[in-house]
Amino acid sequence: MALENGQKPEDKAELAAVTKPTDWTIVVLRVVAFFATVTATVVMASNKETKSLVVAPPISVTLTAKFQHNPANVYFVIANGIASLHNVFMIVVHFFGDKFKDKGLQLVMVAVLDMMIVALVSSGDGAATFMAELGKKGNSHARWNKICDKFEKYCDRGGGAIISSYIGLLFLLVITVLSIIKLLKRN
Amino acid sequence: MAKITKRLCTLVLRLMAVGATLLAAIVMATSHQRTSIFGISFEVKYNHTPAFQYFVIANAIATVYGFLVIFLPSKSQLWRLVVALDVVITILLSSSISAALAIGTLGKNGNSYAGWLPICGQVPKYCDRVKGALISSFVGLIIYVLLLLYAIHSVLDPLLLQKT
């Protein structure tokens, strides 16, 4: 008897969960992806470190490492900024999109835009990752010295931004697959 | 008849994509140049840069995947998985192209802030081959994006008809 009473509310909850599975899932995933890409953008954009080295006792040279010095980092900031805007736009469309009469076109546009943003963010990640690796290890064959031993905070912040962007990319990939499944299910 | 034309179109596109990524992987893997500066001879190969190694691996994976998909029969249930894998391969190709392009731009222009000198002046043939490999891989990426858009388009027509 206790089992039956215990099982019924569970079944009802499961039934309720099955009828509306993707609605809240996708929104929660989009919110997390939004926070990840915004973190990546802001952390990389505020990445700046100044260090002054003493060349000879009276003369000291001030060196600055900014994120603008590296075009790959600039592209990374732009790509993650666009992805954040896209996430905000998609959350808004998700809540207010029922006013549209042609739901089919809306689903297709969401899937296509998701794919494009995923490709954009992945390319930004790839470029920034290899630039960071070059800065950390240098390249002896091309006589390129590493810079991370002098600018530790710069490298750490850059690494944190890249990791956050990878998390955002993972969530965006899951969202894209769910959007395409929604599209195929409707068909 | 329309179905056979569609199947033929996607098959031709996939063959072109396989060719493009295969060409990119081979051209990048065989790019090396030996030069001598001030009496010291040094050799530049794709091995020296992890970004180029990643580029070769990513294009090799895309080639093998594309080759396997060509042999998939058209009535199989696996086509939905193929669409998902197409997305993954597009992501892989785009990140590898971007990484190789970033390092290539660094080799061509250098970075004065970090004290990194450009190397394309000393090894022009190597730089040209890298450029060719990048262009070929970019063509492969565009073909995969077209295939994905086509997969979505084939779902769009029934949706528009159902609306009325």
Coordinates of C-alpha atoms in Angstrom, one line a residue:
Chain A
M1 CA 0.0 0.0 0.0
A2 CA 2.8 2.4 0.9
L3 CA 4.6 1.5 -2.3
E4 CA 1.5 2.2 -4.4
N5 CA 1.0 5.6 -2.7
G6 CA 4.7 6.3 -3.2
Q7 CA 4.7 5.2 -6.8
K8 CA 1.7 7.3 -8.0
P9 CA 3.1 10.8 -7.4
E10 CA 6.4 9.6 -9.0
D11 CA 4.6 8.5 -12.1
K12 CA 2.7 11.7 -12.3
A13 CA 5.9 13.7 -12.0
E14 CA 7.5 11.6 -14.6
L15 CA 4.6 12.0 -16.9
A16 CA 4.7 15.8 -16.4
A17 CA 8.4 15.8 -17.1
V18 CA 8.0 13.7 -20.3
T19 CA 5.3 16.0 -21.8
K20 CA 7.5 19.1 -21.6
P21 CA 11.1 17.9 -21.5
T22 CA 12.9 20.3 -23.9
D23 CA 11.3 23.6 -23.0
W24 CA 13.0 24.2 -19.7
T25 CA 16.1 22.2 -20.6
I26 CA 17.0 24.3 -23.5
V27 CA 16.4 27.5 -21.6
V28 CA 18.6 26.5 -18.7
L29 CA 21.3 25.3 -21.1
R30 CA 21.2 28.7 -22.9
V31 CA 21.5 30.6 -19.7
V32 CA 24.5 28.6 -18.7
A33 CA 26.1 29.0 -22.1
F34 CA 25.3 32.8 -22.0
F35 CA 27.2 33.1 -18.7
A36 CA 30.1 31.1 -20.0
T37 CA 30.5 33.2 -23.1
V38 CA 30.0 36.5 -21.3
T39 CA 32.7 35.4 -18.7
A40 CA 35.1 34.5 -21.5
T41 CA 34.5 37.9 -23.3
V42 CA 34.9 40.0 -20.2
V43 CA 37.9 38.2 -18.8
M44 CA 39.8 38.3 -22.0
A45 CA 38.9 41.9 -22.8
S46 CA 40.2 43.0 -19.4
N47 CA 43.4 41.1 -19.8
K48 CA 46.3 43.6 -19.3
E49 CA 49.5 43.4 -17.4
T50 CA 52.2 45.9 -17.0
K51 CA 55.7 45.1 -16.0
S52 CA 58.8 47.2 -15.7
L53 CA 62.2 45.7 -16.2
V54 CA 65.4 47.3 -15.2
V55 CA 67.7 47.2 -18.1
A56 CA 70.6 49.1 -16.6
P57 CA 70.3 50.7 -13.1
P58 CA 69.2 54.2 -14.1
I59 CA 67.1 53.0 -17.1
S60 CA 63.9 50.9 -16.6
V61 CA 61.7 49.8 -19.5
T62 CA 58.0 49.4 -19.0
L63 CA 56.4 46.6 -21.0
T64 CA 52.7 46.1 -21.3
A65 CA 50.9 43.0 -22.4
K66 CA 47.4 43.7 -23.7
F67 CA 45.0 41.4 -25.4
Q68 CA 44.9 43.7 -28.5
H69 CA 48.5 42.9 -29.3
N70 CA 47.4 39.5 -30.5
P71 CA 44.8 39.4 -33.4
A72 CA 43.7 35.9 -32.4
N73 CA 42.7 37.2 -29.0
V74 CA 40.8 40.1 -30.6
Y75 CA 38.9 37.6 -32.7
F76 CA 38.2 35.5 -29.6
V77 CA 36.7 38.5 -27.8
I78 CA 34.5 39.4 -30.9
A79 CA 33.4 35.8 -31.4
N80 CA 32.4 35.3 -27.8
G81 CA 30.7 38.6 -27.7
I82 CA 28.6 37.7 -30.7
A83 CA 27.8 34.3 -29.1
S84 CA 26.6 36.0 -25.9
L85 CA 24.3 38.3 -27.9
H86 CA 23.0 35.3 -29.8
N87 CA 22.2 33.5 -26.5
V88 CA 20.3 36.5 -25.1
F89 CA 18.4 36.8 -28.4
M90 CA 17.5 33.1 -28.3
I91 CA 16.3 33.3 -24.7
V92 CA 14.0 36.2 -25.6
V93 CA 12.8 34.4 -28.7
H94 CA 12.1 31.3 -26.6
F95 CA 9.8 33.1 -24.2
F96 CA 8.1 35.5 -26.7
G97 CA 8.2 33.4 -29.8
D98 CA 4.7 32.0 -29.4
K99 CA 3.3 35.1 -30.9
F100 CA 4.6 34.1 -34.3
K101 CA 2.2 32.4 -36.7
D102 CA 4.8 30.3 -38.6
K103 CA 6.5 28.2 -36.0
G104 CA 8.2 26.1 -38.6
L105 CA 10.3 28.9 -40.0
Q106 CA 11.2 30.0 -36.5
L107 CA 12.6 26.6 -35.6
V108 CA 14.6 26.4 -38.8
M109 CA 16.1 29.8 -38.2
V110 CA 17.0 28.9 -34.6
A111 CA 18.7 25.7 -35.7
V112 CA 20.7 27.4 -38.6
L113 CA 21.8 30.3 -36.4
D114 CA 22.8 27.9 -33.6
M115 CA 25.0 26.0 -36.0
M116 CA 26.7 29.2 -37.3
I117 CA 27.4 30.5 -33.8
V118 CA 28.9 27.1 -32.9
A119 CA 31.3 27.2 -35.8
L120 CA 32.2 30.8 -35.0
V121 CA 32.9 30.1 -31.3
S122 CA 34.9 27.0 -32.1
S123 CA 37.1 28.8 -34.5
G124 CA 37.7 31.6 -31.9
D125 CA 38.6 29.0 -29.3
G126 CA 41.0 27.2 -31.6
A127 CA 43.0 30.3 -32.6
A128 CA 43.2 31.6 -29.0
T129 CA 44.2 28.2 -27.7
F130 CA 47.2 27.7 -30.0
M131 CA 48.3 31.3 -29.5
A132 CA 48.3 30.8 -25.7
E133 CA 50.2 27.5 -26.1
L134 CA 52.8 29.4 -28.2
G135 CA 53.1 32.0 -25.6
K136 CA 53.5 29.4 -22.9
K137 CA 56.1 27.2 -24.6
G138 CA 57.5 29.3 -27.4
N139 CA 58.8 27.8 -30.6
S140 CA 62.5 27.1 -30.7
H141 CA 62.5 26.4 -34.4
A142 CA 61.2 29.8 -35.3
R143 CA 63.2 31.5 -32.5
W144 CA 60.0 32.7 -30.8
N145 CA 60.5 33.1 -27.1
K146 CA 57.9 32.3 -24.6
I147 CA 56.3 35.2 -22.8
C148 CA 54.4 33.5 -19.9
D149 CA 57.3 33.4 -17.6
K150 CA 57.4 37.2 -17.5
F151 CA 53.6 37.9 -17.7
E152 CA 52.1 35.2 -15.5
K153 CA 48.9 37.0 -14.6
Y154 CA 48.2 37.8 -18.3
C155 CA 48.6 34.1 -19.2
D156 CA 46.5 32.9 -16.3
R157 CA 43.6 35.2 -17.2
G158 CA 43.9 34.3 -20.8
G159 CA 43.8 30.6 -19.9
G160 CA 40.8 31.1 -17.7
A161 CA 38.9 32.9 -20.5
I162 CA 39.7 30.1 -23.0
I163 CA 38.5 27.4 -20.5
S164 CA 35.2 29.3 -20.0
S165 CA 34.8 29.6 -23.7
Y166 CA 35.2 25.8 -24.1
I167 CA 32.5 25.2 -21.6
G168 CA 30.2 27.6 -23.5
L169 CA 31.1 25.8 -26.7
L170 CA 30.1 22.4 -25.1
F171 CA 26.8 23.8 -24.0
L172 CA 26.2 25.4 -27.4
L173 CA 26.9 22.1 -29.1
V174 CA 24.3 20.3 -26.9
I175 CA 21.8 23.1 -27.6
T176 CA 22.4 22.8 -31.4
V177 CA 21.8 19.1 -31.3
L178 CA 18.6 19.6 -29.3
S179 CA 17.4 22.2 -31.7
I180 CA 17.9 20.0 -34.7
I181 CA 16.2 17.1 -32.9
K182 CA 13.2 19.4 -32.2
L183 CA 13.1 20.2 -35.9
L184 CA 13.2 16.6 -37.0
K185 CA 10.6 15.6 -34.4
R186 CA 8.2 18.2 -35.7
N187 CA 8.6 16.8 -39.2
Chain B
M1 CA 13.6 11.0 -60.2
A2 CA 13.9 14.0 -57.9
K3 CA 15.1 11.7 -55.1
I4 CA 17.9 10.3 -57.3
T5 CA 19.0 13.8 -58.3
K6 CA 19.1 14.8 -54.7
R7 CA 21.1 11.8 -53.7
L8 CA 23.5 12.4 -56.6
C9 CA 23.9 16.0 -55.7
T10 CA 24.8 15.2 -52.1
L11 CA 27.1 12.4 -53.2
V12 CA 29.0 14.8 -55.5
L13 CA 29.3 17.4 -52.8
R14 CA 30.6 14.8 -50.3
L15 CA 33.2 13.6 -52.8
M16 CA 34.4 17.1 -53.3
A17 CA 34.6 17.6 -49.6
V18 CA 36.6 14.4 -49.2
G19 CA 38.9 15.6 -52.0
A20 CA 39.4 19.0 -50.5
T21 CA 40.2 17.8 -47.0
L22 CA 42.5 15.1 -48.3
L23 CA 44.4 17.6 -50.4
A24 CA 44.7 20.0 -47.4
A25 CA 46.1 17.2 -45.2
I26 CA 48.6 16.0 -47.8
V27 CA 49.8 19.4 -48.8
M28 CA 50.3 20.5 -45.1
A29 CA 52.0 17.2 -44.2
T30 CA 54.5 17.4 -47.1
S31 CA 55.4 21.0 -46.6
H32 CA 59.0 21.5 -45.5
Q33 CA 61.8 23.7 -46.6
R34 CA 65.5 23.8 -45.9
T35 CA 67.3 27.1 -45.8
S36 CA 70.6 28.4 -44.5
I37 CA 71.2 31.6 -42.7
F38 CA 74.7 32.8 -41.8
G39 CA 76.0 29.4 -42.7
I40 CA 73.7 27.5 -40.4
S41 CA 71.2 25.4 -42.2
F42 CA 67.9 24.8 -40.6
E43 CA 64.8 23.1 -41.8
V44 CA 61.2 24.1 -41.3
K45 CA 58.5 21.4 -41.2
Y46 CA 54.9 21.2 -40.2
N47 CA 55.9 19.1 -37.2
H48 CA 57.4 22.1 -35.5
T49 CA 54.1 23.7 -34.8
P50 CA 51.3 22.0 -32.8
A51 CA 48.7 24.0 -34.7
F52 CA 49.7 22.6 -38.0
Q53 CA 49.9 19.1 -36.5
Y54 CA 46.3 19.6 -35.3
F55 CA 45.3 20.8 -38.8
V56 CA 46.7 17.7 -40.4
I57 CA 44.9 15.4 -37.9
A58 CA 41.6 17.2 -38.2
N59 CA 41.6 17.1 -42.0
A60 CA 42.6 13.4 -41.9
I61 CA 39.6 12.7 -39.6
A62 CA 37.3 14.6 -41.9
T63 CA 38.6 12.7 -44.9
V64 CA 38.1 9.3 -43.4
Y65 CA 34.6 10.3 -42.1
G66 CA 33.6 11.6 -45.5
F67 CA 34.8 8.6 -47.2
L68 CA 32.9 6.3 -44.9
V69 CA 29.6 8.3 -45.3
I70 CA 29.7 8.0 -49.1
F71 CA 29.1 4.2 -48.8
L72 CA 26.1 4.6 -46.5
P73 CA 22.9 3.3 -48.2
S74 CA 20.2 5.9 -48.6
K75 CA 17.5 4.1 -46.8
S76 CA 19.5 3.5 -43.6
Q77 CA 18.4 4.8 -40.2
L78 CA 21.8 6.3 -39.6
W79 CA 21.3 9.5 -41.6
R80 CA 20.2 11.4 -38.5
L81 CA 23.4 10.4 -36.9
V82 CA 25.2 11.6 -40.0
V83 CA 23.7 15.1 -39.7
A84 CA 24.9 15.3 -36.1
L85 CA 28.4 14.1 -37.0
D86 CA 28.4 16.6 -39.8
V87 CA 28.0 19.3 -37.2
V88 CA 30.9 17.9 -35.2
I89 CA 33.2 17.6 -38.3
T90 CA 32.3 21.2 -39.2
I91 CA 33.3 22.4 -35.7
L92 CA 36.6 20.4 -35.9
L93 CA 37.5 21.8 -39.4
S94 CA 36.7 25.4 -38.5
S95 CA 38.7 25.3 -35.3
S96 CA 41.7 23.7 -37.1
I97 CA 41.6 26.2 -39.9
S98 CA 41.4 29.1 -37.5
A99 CA 44.3 27.8 -35.4
A100 CA 46.5 27.2 -38.5
L101 CA 45.5 30.6 -39.9
A102 CA 46.4 32.3 -36.6
I103 CA 49.9 30.7 -36.5
G104 CA 50.4 31.3 -40.2
T105 CA 49.6 35.0 -39.8
L106 CA 52.1 35.2 -37.0
G107 CA 54.7 33.6 -39.3
K108 CA 53.9 36.1 -42.0
N109 CA 53.7 39.3 -40.0
G110 CA 55.4 38.6 -36.8
N111 CA 54.3 40.2 -33.5
S112 CA 56.4 43.2 -32.6
Y113 CA 54.9 43.3 -29.1
A114 CA 56.2 39.9 -28.1
G115 CA 59.4 40.2 -30.1
W116 CA 58.5 37.4 -32.6
L117 CA 60.0 37.9 -36.0
P118 CA 58.3 36.8 -39.2
I119 CA 59.8 33.8 -40.8
C120 CA 58.1 33.8 -44.3
G121 CA 60.8 35.9 -45.7
Q122 CA 63.3 33.1 -45.2
V123 CA 61.1 30.1 -46.2
P124 CA 58.7 31.4 -48.9
K125 CA 57.9 28.0 -50.4
Y126 CA 56.8 26.6 -47.0
C127 CA 54.5 29.6 -46.5
D128 CA 53.0 29.1 -49.9
R129 CA 52.2 25.5 -49.3
V130 CA 50.6 26.3 -45.9
K131 CA 48.5 28.9 -47.7
G132 CA 47.4 26.4 -50.3
A133 CA 46.5 23.8 -47.6
L134 CA 44.5 26.4 -45.7
I135 CA 42.5 27.4 -48.8
S136 CA 41.7 23.8 -49.7
S137 CA 40.5 23.1 -46.2
F138 CA 38.4 26.2 -46.2
V139 CA 36.7 24.9 -49.4
G140 CA 36.0 21.6 -47.6
L141 CA 34.5 23.5 -44.7
I142 CA 32.2 25.5 -47.0
I143 CA 31.0 22.3 -48.6
Y144 CA 30.2 20.8 -45.2
V145 CA 28.2 23.9 -44.2
L146 CA 26.3 23.6 -47.6
L147 CA 25.5 20.0 -46.8
L148 CA 24.2 20.9 -43.4
L149 CA 22.0 23.7 -44.8
Y150 CA 20.7 21.3 -47.4
A151 CA 19.9 18.8 -44.7
I152 CA 17.9 21.5 -42.9
H153 CA 16.3 22.6 -46.2
S154 CA 15.0 19.1 -46.9
V155 CA 13.1 19.3 -43.6
L156 CA 11.9 22.9 -44.3
D157 CA 9.7 22.1 -47.3
P158 CA 7.3 19.7 -45.6
L159 CA 7.0 22.2 -42.7
L160 CA 6.0 25.1 -45.0
L161 CA 3.5 22.8 -46.7
Q162 CA 2.0 21.8 -43.4
K163 CA 1.6 25.4 -42.4
T164 CA -1.3 26.0 -44.9

